[in-house]
mmCIF file of N, CA and C in Angstrom:
data_model
loop_
_atom_site.group_PDB
_atom_site.id
_atom_site.type_symbol
_atom_site.label_atom_id
_atom_site.label_comp_id
_atom_site.label_asym_id
_atom_site.label_seq_id
_atom_site.Cartn_x
_atom_site.Cartn_y
_atom_site.Cartn_z
ATOM 1 N N MET A 1 -4.926 0.534 -27.111
ATOM 2 C CA MET A 1 -5.198 -0.814 -26.680
ATOM 3 C C MET A 1 -4.966 -1.355 -25.913
ATOM 4 N N SER A 2 -4.442 -0.585 -24.579
ATOM 5 C CA SER A 2 -4.543 -1.414 -23.621
ATOM 6 C C SER A 2 -5.663 -2.223 -22.665
ATOM 7 N N SER A 3 -6.866 -0.764 -22.917
ATOM 8 C CA SER A 3 -7.821 -0.602 -22.471
ATOM 9 C C SER A 3 -8.658 -2.253 -23.016
ATOM 10 N N ILE A 4 -8.299 -2.375 -24.300
ATOM 11 C CA ILE A 4 -9.213 -3.634 -24.670
ATOM 12 C C ILE A 4 -8.979 -4.920 -23.565
ATOM 13 N N PHE A 5 -7.495 -5.162 -23.069
ATOM 14 C CA PHE A 5 -7.185 -6.000 -22.499
ATOM 15 C C PHE A 5 -7.399 -5.774 -20.994
ATOM 16 N N SER A 6 -8.265 -5.150 -20.615
ATOM 17 C CA SER A 6 -8.681 -5.113 -19.246
ATOM 18 C C SER A 6 -8.210 -6.423 -17.963
ATOM 19 N N ALA A 7 -7.670 -6.351 -17.438
ATOM 20 C CA ALA A 7 -7.342 -7.715 -16.475
ATOM 21 C C ALA A 7 -8.641 -7.902 -15.675
ATOM 22 N N SER A 8 -8.955 -7.453 -14.460
ATOM 23 C CA SER A 8 -9.753 -7.799 -13.840
ATOM 24 C C SER A 8 -11.068 -6.524 -13.492
ATOM 25 N N GLY A 9 -10.668 -5.449 -14.070
ATOM 26 C CA GLY A 9 -11.381 -4.344 -13.537
ATOM 27 C C GLY A 9 -10.974 -3.617 -12.329
ATOM 28 N N VAL A 10 -10.503 -4.337 -11.447
ATOM 29 C CA VAL A 10 -10.086 -4.037 -9.795
ATOM 30 C C VAL A 10 -9.232 -2.553 -9.687
ATOM 31 N N GLN A 11 -9.761 -1.632 -9.303
ATOM 32 C CA GLN A 11 -8.482 -0.577 -9.199
ATOM 33 C C GLN A 11 -7.526 -1.036 -7.906
ATOM 34 N N ALA A 12 -6.286 -0.526 -8.538
ATOM 35 C CA ALA A 12 -5.406 -0.630 -7.515
ATOM 36 C C ALA A 12 -5.625 0.369 -6.366
ATOM 37 N N ASN A 13 -4.980 -0.456 -4.995
ATOM 38 C CA ASN A 13 -5.281 0.522 -3.737
ATOM 39 C C ASN A 13 -4.369 1.398 -3.559
ATOM 40 N N THR A 14 -4.487 2.774 -3.199
ATOM 41 C CA THR A 14 -3.539 3.540 -2.779
ATOM 42 C C THR A 14 -3.568 3.815 -1.269
ATOM 43 N N CYS A 15 -1.972 3.119 -0.826
ATOM 44 C CA CYS A 15 -1.806 3.159 0.983
ATOM 45 C C CYS A 15 -1.394 4.634 1.215
ATOM 46 N N PHE A 16 -1.377 5.404 1.906
ATOM 47 C CA PHE A 16 -0.980 6.589 2.234
ATOM 48 C C PHE A 16 0.011 5.846 3.695
ATOM 49 N N PRO A 17 1.300 6.374 3.672
ATOM 50 C CA PRO A 17 1.757 6.064 5.170
ATOM 51 C C PRO A 17 1.674 7.263 6.272
ATOM 52 N N PRO A 18 1.551 6.787 7.544
ATOM 53 C CA PRO A 18 1.128 7.477 8.660
ATOM 54 C C PRO A 18 2.209 8.351 8.646
ATOM 55 N N GLU A 19 0.969 10.150 8.897
ATOM 56 C CA GLU A 19 2.727 11.005 9.226
ATOM 57 C C GLU A 19 3.368 10.718 10.819
ATOM 58 N N ARG A 20 4.511 10.832 10.655
ATOM 59 C CA ARG A 20 5.355 10.448 11.878
ATOM 60 C C ARG A 20 5.269 11.281 12.979
ATOM 61 N N PRO A 21 4.932 11.200 14.167
ATOM 62 C CA PRO A 21 4.815 12.228 15.086
ATOM 63 C C PRO A 21 6.137 12.825 15.266
ATOM 64 N N PHE A 22 5.642 14.138 15.650
ATOM 65 C CA PHE A 22 6.776 15.606 15.785
ATOM 66 C C PHE A 22 7.044 15.059 17.367
ATOM 67 N N VAL A 23 8.547 15.211 17.510
ATOM 68 C CA VAL A 23 8.761 15.368 19.133
ATOM 69 C C VAL A 23 9.852 16.557 18.930
ATOM 70 N N PRO A 24 9.619 17.283 19.754
ATOM 71 C CA PRO A 24 10.634 18.876 19.656
ATOM 72 C C PRO A 24 11.886 18.068 20.362
ATOM 73 N N ALA A 25 12.879 18.672 19.740
ATOM 74 C CA ALA A 25 14.443 18.535 20.224
ATOM 75 C C ALA A 25 14.542 18.928 21.542
ATOM 76 N N GLU A 26 13.745 20.063 22.083
ATOM 77 C CA GLU A 26 14.301 20.838 23.526
ATOM 78 C C GLU A 26 13.340 19.889 24.559
ATOM 79 N N ILE A 27 13.663 19.466 25.642
ATOM 80 C CA ILE A 27 13.217 18.301 26.291
ATOM 81 C C ILE A 27 12.129 19.289 27.002
ATOM 82 N N GLU A 28 12.446 20.067 27.515
ATOM 83 C CA GLU A 28 11.466 20.701 28.151
ATOM 84 C C GLU A 28 10.056 21.051 27.299
ATOM 85 N N SER A 29 9.977 21.353 25.895
ATOM 86 C CA SER A 29 8.768 21.482 25.251
ATOM 87 C C SER A 29 8.152 20.002 25.497
ATOM 88 N N ALA A 30 8.995 18.833 25.116
ATOM 89 C CA ALA A 30 8.513 17.627 25.040
ATOM 90 C C ALA A 30 7.684 17.254 26.142
ATOM 91 N N ARG A 31 8.412 17.887 27.287
ATOM 92 C CA ARG A 31 7.834 17.790 28.601
ATOM 93 C C ARG A 31 6.185 18.386 28.600
ATOM 94 N N GLU A 32 6.354 19.623 28.238
ATOM 95 C CA GLU A 32 5.242 20.214 28.776
ATOM 96 C C GLU A 32 4.002 19.751 27.479
ATOM 97 N N TYR A 33 4.394 18.977 26.251
ATOM 98 C CA TYR A 33 3.370 18.760 25.215
ATOM 99 C C TYR A 33 3.283 17.031 25.418
ATOM 100 N N ARG A 34 3.587 16.622 26.588
ATOM 101 C CA ARG A 34 3.700 15.164 26.256
ATOM 102 C C ARG A 34 2.674 14.220 26.023
ATOM 103 N N ASP A 35 1.895 14.736 26.660
ATOM 104 C CA ASP A 35 0.427 14.177 26.472
ATOM 105 C C ASP A 35 -0.169 13.758 24.793
ATOM 106 N N LEU A 36 0.070 15.169 24.343
ATOM 107 C CA LEU A 36 -0.241 15.216 22.880
ATOM 108 C C LEU A 36 0.667 14.473 21.989
ATOM 109 N N ILE A 37 1.993 14.587 22.610
ATOM 110 C CA ILE A 37 3.259 13.579 21.885
ATOM 111 C C ILE A 37 2.710 11.814 22.198
ATOM 112 N N TYR A 38 2.292 11.687 23.125
ATOM 113 C CA TYR A 38 1.452 10.283 23.198
ATOM 114 C C TYR A 38 0.661 9.850 22.475
ATOM 115 N N ASP A 39 -0.234 10.820 22.408
ATOM 116 C CA ASP A 39 -1.267 10.556 21.867
ATOM 117 C C ASP A 39 -0.931 10.511 20.630
ATOM 118 N N ASP A 40 -0.148 11.365 19.617
ATOM 119 C CA ASP A 40 0.727 11.108 18.035
ATOM 120 C C ASP A 40 0.818 10.205 18.044
ATOM 121 N N PHE A 41 2.229 9.526 19.254
ATOM 122 C CA PHE A 41 2.198 7.803 18.953
ATOM 123 C C PHE A 41 1.267 7.460 18.893
ATOM 124 N N GLN A 42 0.435 7.287 19.495
ATOM 125 C CA GLN A 42 -1.048 6.261 19.893
ATOM 126 C C GLN A 42 -1.567 6.054 18.363
ATOM 127 N N ILE A 43 -1.674 7.328 17.685
ATOM 128 C CA ILE A 43 -2.532 7.199 16.461
ATOM 129 C C ILE A 43 -1.804 6.948 15.147
ATOM 130 N N TYR A 44 -0.281 7.108 15.537
ATOM 131 C CA TYR A 44 0.601 6.527 14.163
ATOM 132 C C TYR A 44 0.643 5.212 14.286
ATOM 133 N N PHE A 45 0.642 4.591 15.663
ATOM 134 C CA PHE A 45 0.619 2.984 15.098
ATOM 135 C C PHE A 45 -0.489 2.442 14.970
ATOM 136 N N GLU A 46 -1.773 3.168 15.519
ATOM 137 C CA GLU A 46 -2.734 2.437 15.016
ATOM 138 C C GLU A 46 -2.929 2.739 13.706
ATOM 139 N N ASP A 47 -2.711 4.031 13.029
ATOM 140 C CA ASP A 47 -2.690 4.150 11.734
ATOM 141 C C ASP A 47 -1.683 3.317 10.867
ATOM 142 N N PHE A 48 -0.615 3.073 11.348
ATOM 143 C CA PHE A 48 0.458 2.514 10.720
ATOM 144 C C PHE A 48 0.087 0.475 10.439
ATOM 145 N N SER A 49 -0.601 0.214 11.830
ATOM 146 C CA SER A 49 -1.076 -1.170 11.094
ATOM 147 C C SER A 49 -2.187 -1.259 9.807
ATOM 148 N N VAL A 50 -3.022 -0.152 10.182
ATOM 149 C CA VAL A 50 -4.003 -0.068 8.973
ATOM 150 C C VAL A 50 -3.045 -0.053 7.480
ATOM 151 N N TYR A 51 -2.318 0.923 7.532
ATOM 152 C CA TYR A 51 -1.092 1.177 6.466
ATOM 153 C C TYR A 51 -0.976 -0.301 5.882
ATOM 154 N N LEU A 52 -0.149 -1.189 6.717
ATOM 155 C CA LEU A 52 0.306 -2.200 6.425
ATOM 156 C C LEU A 52 -0.643 -3.351 6.021
ATOM 157 N N GLN A 53 -2.177 -3.407 6.569
ATOM 158 C CA GLN A 53 -2.639 -4.136 6.164
ATOM 159 C C GLN A 53 -3.400 -3.711 4.613
ATOM 160 N N CYS A 54 -2.966 -2.185 4.505
ATOM 161 C CA CYS A 54 -3.460 -1.718 3.083
ATOM 162 C C CYS A 54 -2.370 -3.027 1.825
ATOM 163 N N LEU A 55 -1.145 -2.342 2.456
ATOM 164 C CA LEU A 55 -0.191 -2.398 1.439
ATOM 165 C C LEU A 55 -0.213 -4.138 1.401
ATOM 166 N N ASP A 56 -0.607 -5.141 2.392
ATOM 167 C CA ASP A 56 -0.765 -6.288 1.945
ATOM 168 C C ASP A 56 -1.919 -6.783 1.072
ATOM 169 N N GLN A 57 -3.033 -5.893 1.743
ATOM 170 C CA GLN A 57 -4.257 -6.238 0.028
ATOM 171 C C GLN A 57 -3.940 -5.978 -0.997
ATOM 172 N N GLU A 58 -3.118 -4.970 -1.288
ATOM 173 C CA GLU A 58 -2.485 -4.189 -2.316
ATOM 174 C C GLU A 58 -1.766 -5.501 -3.024
ATOM 175 N N ARG A 59 -0.497 -5.605 -2.217
ATOM 176 C CA ARG A 59 0.482 -6.919 -2.755
ATOM 177 C C ARG A 59 -0.509 -8.337 -3.157
ATOM 178 N N ALA A 60 -1.555 -8.504 -2.768
ATOM 179 C CA ALA A 60 -2.557 -9.701 -3.272
ATOM 180 C C ALA A 60 -3.432 -9.511 -4.423
ATOM 181 N N ARG A 61 -3.559 -8.133 -4.450
ATOM 182 C CA ARG A 61 -4.595 -7.574 -5.833
ATOM 183 C C ARG A 61 -3.259 -7.778 -6.984
ATOM 184 N N ALA A 62 -2.202 -7.354 -6.565
ATOM 185 C CA ALA A 62 -1.340 -6.987 -7.870
ATOM 186 C C ALA A 62 -1.006 -8.311 -8.105
ATOM 187 N N PHE A 63 -0.637 -9.348 -7.205
ATOM 188 C CA PHE A 63 -0.073 -10.748 -7.578
ATOM 189 C C PHE A 63 -1.617 -11.465 -8.627
ATOM 190 N N GLN A 64 -2.371 -11.297 -8.011
ATOM 191 C CA GLN A 64 -3.685 -11.693 -8.875
ATOM 192 C C GLN A 64 -3.391 -11.487 -9.931
ATOM 193 N N GLU A 65 -3.666 -9.872 -10.159
ATOM 194 C CA GLU A 65 -3.595 -9.544 -11.487
ATOM 195 C C GLU A 65 -2.399 -9.792 -12.499
ATOM 196 N N GLY A 66 -1.329 -9.961 -11.738
ATOM 197 C CA GLY A 66 -0.044 -10.544 -12.361
ATOM 198 C C GLY A 66 -0.181 -11.680 -12.929
ATOM 199 N N GLN A 67 -1.115 -12.764 -12.236
ATOM 200 C CA GLN A 67 -0.938 -14.053 -12.660
ATOM 201 C C GLN A 67 -2.407 -13.852 -13.793
ATOM 202 N N GLU A 68 -3.543 -13.057 -13.661
ATOM 203 C CA GLU A 68 -4.529 -13.010 -14.681
ATOM 204 C C GLU A 68 -3.662 -12.912 -16.196
ATOM 205 N N VAL A 69 -2.602 -11.758 -16.064
ATOM 206 C CA VAL A 69 -2.027 -10.858 -17.280
ATOM 207 C C VAL A 69 -1.253 -12.190 -17.958
ATOM 208 N N SER A 70 -0.483 -13.126 -16.934
ATOM 209 C CA SER A 70 0.452 -13.935 -17.450
ATOM 210 C C SER A 70 -0.563 -14.960 -17.951
ATOM 211 N N GLU A 71 -1.710 -15.494 -17.748
ATOM 212 C CA GLU A 71 -2.829 -16.537 -18.240
ATOM 213 C C GLU A 71 -3.349 -15.702 -19.566
ATOM 214 N N GLU A 72 -3.486 -14.327 -19.855
ATOM 215 C CA GLU A 72 -3.597 -13.613 -21.028
ATOM 216 C C GLU A 72 -2.782 -13.793 -22.181
ATOM 217 N N TYR A 73 -1.488 -13.456 -21.713
ATOM 218 C CA TYR A 73 -0.578 -13.427 -22.386
ATOM 219 C C TYR A 73 -0.298 -14.812 -23.225
ATOM 220 N N ARG A 74 -0.724 -15.946 -22.394
ATOM 221 C CA ARG A 74 -0.163 -17.118 -22.682
ATOM 222 C C ARG A 74 -1.011 -17.777 -23.613
ATOM 223 N N ARG A 75 -2.607 -16.952 -23.659
ATOM 224 C CA ARG A 75 -3.479 -17.565 -24.507
ATOM 225 C C ARG A 75 -3.362 -16.665 -25.723
ATOM 226 N N PHE A 76 -2.621 -15.475 -25.548
ATOM 227 C CA PHE A 76 -2.445 -14.655 -26.838
ATOM 228 C C PHE A 76 -1.610 -15.115 -27.815
ATOM 229 N N PHE A 77 -0.077 -15.573 -26.763
ATOM 230 C CA PHE A 77 0.888 -16.334 -27.270
ATOM 231 C C PHE A 77 0.564 -17.568 -28.161
ATOM 232 N N ASP A 78 -0.218 -18.252 -27.544
ATOM 233 C CA ASP A 78 -0.694 -19.303 -27.983
ATOM 234 C C ASP A 78 -1.501 -19.318 -29.605
ATOM 235 N N GLN A 79 -2.466 -18.204 -29.381
ATOM 236 C CA GLN A 79 -3.260 -18.341 -30.213
ATOM 237 C C GLN A 79 -2.668 -17.394 -31.661
ATOM 238 N N VAL A 80 -1.989 -16.533 -31.356
ATOM 239 C CA VAL A 80 -1.607 -15.027 -32.057
ATOM 240 C C VAL A 80 -0.280 -15.788 -32.697
ATOM 241 N N VAL A 81 0.400 -15.836 -31.863
ATOM 242 C CA VAL A 81 2.190 -15.600 -32.147
ATOM 243 C C VAL A 81 2.577 -17.202 -32.388
ATOM 244 N N SER A 82 1.876 -18.389 -32.090
ATOM 245 C CA SER A 82 2.803 -19.069 -32.257
ATOM 246 C C SER A 82 2.436 -20.128 -33.323
ATOM 247 N N ASP A 83 1.068 -19.023 -34.176
ATOM 248 C CA ASP A 83 0.517 -19.799 -35.129
ATOM 249 C C ASP A 83 1.174 -19.471 -36.801
ATOM 250 N N ASP A 84 2.234 -18.546 -35.886
ATOM 251 C CA ASP A 84 2.898 -18.148 -37.391
ATOM 252 C C ASP A 84 4.146 -18.989 -37.545
#
């Protein structure tokens, strides 16, 4: 039945959070791999920005869908329920 009332046909976005950079607990290991760790942090921050944009887009899409469904419900209620 829910497929009959398909709102907008737009699929929800799946936003995947970036993987947190690993920093070794041992200071010597951190020093030894500092360039790799630095690069991992840079990648994380870039991916985090993309992740936040995805969440913002999904929020806007979900809000729009909620408005559409509310309007569909209002029409349904006016046509079917309130006539009884």
